[in-house]
Amino acid sequence: MSRRRQKPPIRSQKPAAPTDLDALRQSLEAMEAKLRQIEAEGADAYMKRRMAEMDEARLVARGQALEAAAARAKAEAERRALSDLIDKAPGIAGWLMRRARKRAGI
């Protein structure tokens, strides 16, 4: 009896899925269109327009960051107000809320 190891069966490689090919074709067409546009307008005009687009995107991102900071400050103020209310709550209900907050580690 031979103790040679048998080779695993050769896997046949499947061709790329049609959706992948379509996506690659579309990407190639977009790149070619962009190249034709650069050649027609000139690199300077293309770069100026692209820089303007990037500057606009930067301003939008900055605005979103400011909105997020404002929302965070508002949420923090609401949390502090709620915490103060829990600290000042009278009776057994106040004690239970303070105890629950302490157990939750807040």
Coordinates of C-alpha atoms in Angstrom, one line a residue:
M1 CA 0.0 0.0 0.0
S2 CA 1.2 3.4 -0.9
R3 CA 1.2 6.1 1.7
R4 CA 1.6 9.0 -0.6
R5 CA -0.6 11.9 0.0
Q6 CA -3.2 12.5 -2.6
K7 CA -3.3 15.9 -4.2
P8 CA -6.5 17.9 -3.5
P9 CA -8.8 18.3 -6.4
I10 CA -8.1 21.3 -8.6
R11 CA -10.6 24.1 -8.2
S12 CA -11.9 25.6 -11.3
Q13 CA -11.9 29.4 -11.1
K14 CA -15.3 30.9 -11.9
P15 CA -15.4 33.9 -14.1
A16 CA -16.2 37.2 -12.4
A17 CA -19.9 37.8 -11.7
P18 CA -21.7 39.9 -14.3
T19 CA -22.5 42.5 -11.6
D20 CA -18.8 42.9 -10.9
L21 CA -18.0 43.3 -14.6
D22 CA -20.8 45.9 -15.0
A23 CA -19.5 47.9 -12.0
L24 CA -15.9 47.8 -13.4
R25 CA -17.1 48.9 -16.8
Q26 CA -19.0 51.8 -15.3
S27 CA -16.0 52.8 -13.3
L28 CA -13.8 52.6 -16.4
E29 CA -16.3 54.7 -18.4
A30 CA -16.4 57.3 -15.6
M31 CA -12.6 57.5 -15.5
E32 CA -12.4 57.8 -19.3
A33 CA -15.1 60.6 -19.3
K34 CA -13.1 62.4 -16.6
L35 CA -9.9 62.1 -18.6
R36 CA -11.7 63.5 -21.7
Q37 CA -13.0 66.4 -19.7
I38 CA -9.6 67.2 -18.3
E39 CA -8.1 67.1 -21.8
A40 CA -10.9 69.3 -23.2
E41 CA -10.9 71.9 -20.4
G42 CA -7.3 71.8 -19.4
A43 CA -5.8 70.7 -16.1
D44 CA -5.9 74.1 -14.6
A45 CA -9.7 74.5 -15.0
Y46 CA -10.3 71.0 -13.8
M47 CA -8.2 71.6 -10.7
K48 CA -9.9 74.9 -9.9
R49 CA -13.3 73.3 -10.1
R50 CA -12.2 70.3 -8.1
M51 CA -10.7 72.6 -5.4
A52 CA -13.9 74.6 -5.2
E53 CA -15.9 71.3 -4.7
M54 CA -13.5 70.2 -2.0
D55 CA -13.8 73.7 -0.3
E56 CA -17.6 73.4 -0.4
A57 CA -17.4 69.9 1.1
R58 CA -15.1 71.2 3.9
L59 CA -17.6 74.0 4.8
V60 CA -20.4 71.5 4.9
A61 CA -18.4 69.2 7.2
R62 CA -17.5 72.1 9.4
G63 CA -21.2 73.0 9.7
Q64 CA -22.1 69.5 10.6
A65 CA -19.4 69.4 13.2
L66 CA -20.7 72.6 14.8
E67 CA -24.3 71.2 14.8
A68 CA -23.0 68.0 16.5
A69 CA -21.1 70.0 19.1
A70 CA -24.2 72.1 19.9
A71 CA -26.3 68.9 20.2
R72 CA -23.8 67.4 22.5
A73 CA -23.8 70.5 24.7
K74 CA -27.6 70.5 24.8
A75 CA -27.7 66.8 25.8
E76 CA -25.0 67.3 28.5
A77 CA -27.1 70.2 29.9
E78 CA -30.2 68.1 30.0
R79 CA -28.3 65.3 31.7
R80 CA -27.0 67.7 34.4
A81 CA -30.5 69.1 34.9
L82 CA -31.9 65.5 35.3
S83 CA -29.1 64.6 37.7
D84 CA -29.8 67.7 39.8
L85 CA -33.5 66.8 39.9
I86 CA -32.7 63.3 41.1
D87 CA -30.4 64.8 43.8
K88 CA -33.2 67.1 45.0
A89 CA -36.0 64.5 44.8
P90 CA -37.7 64.1 48.2
G91 CA -38.9 61.0 50.0
I92 CA -38.5 57.4 49.2
A93 CA -38.8 57.9 45.4
G94 CA -35.8 60.2 45.5
W95 CA -33.8 57.8 47.6
L96 CA -34.7 55.0 45.2
M97 CA -33.6 57.0 42.1
R98 CA -30.3 58.0 43.8
R99 CA -29.7 54.4 44.7
A100 CA -30.5 53.2 41.2
R101 CA -28.2 55.9 39.7
K102 CA -25.4 54.8 42.1
R103 CA -25.8 51.2 41.2
A104 CA -25.7 52.0 37.5
G105 CA -22.5 53.8 38.0
I106 CA -23.7 57.1 36.6

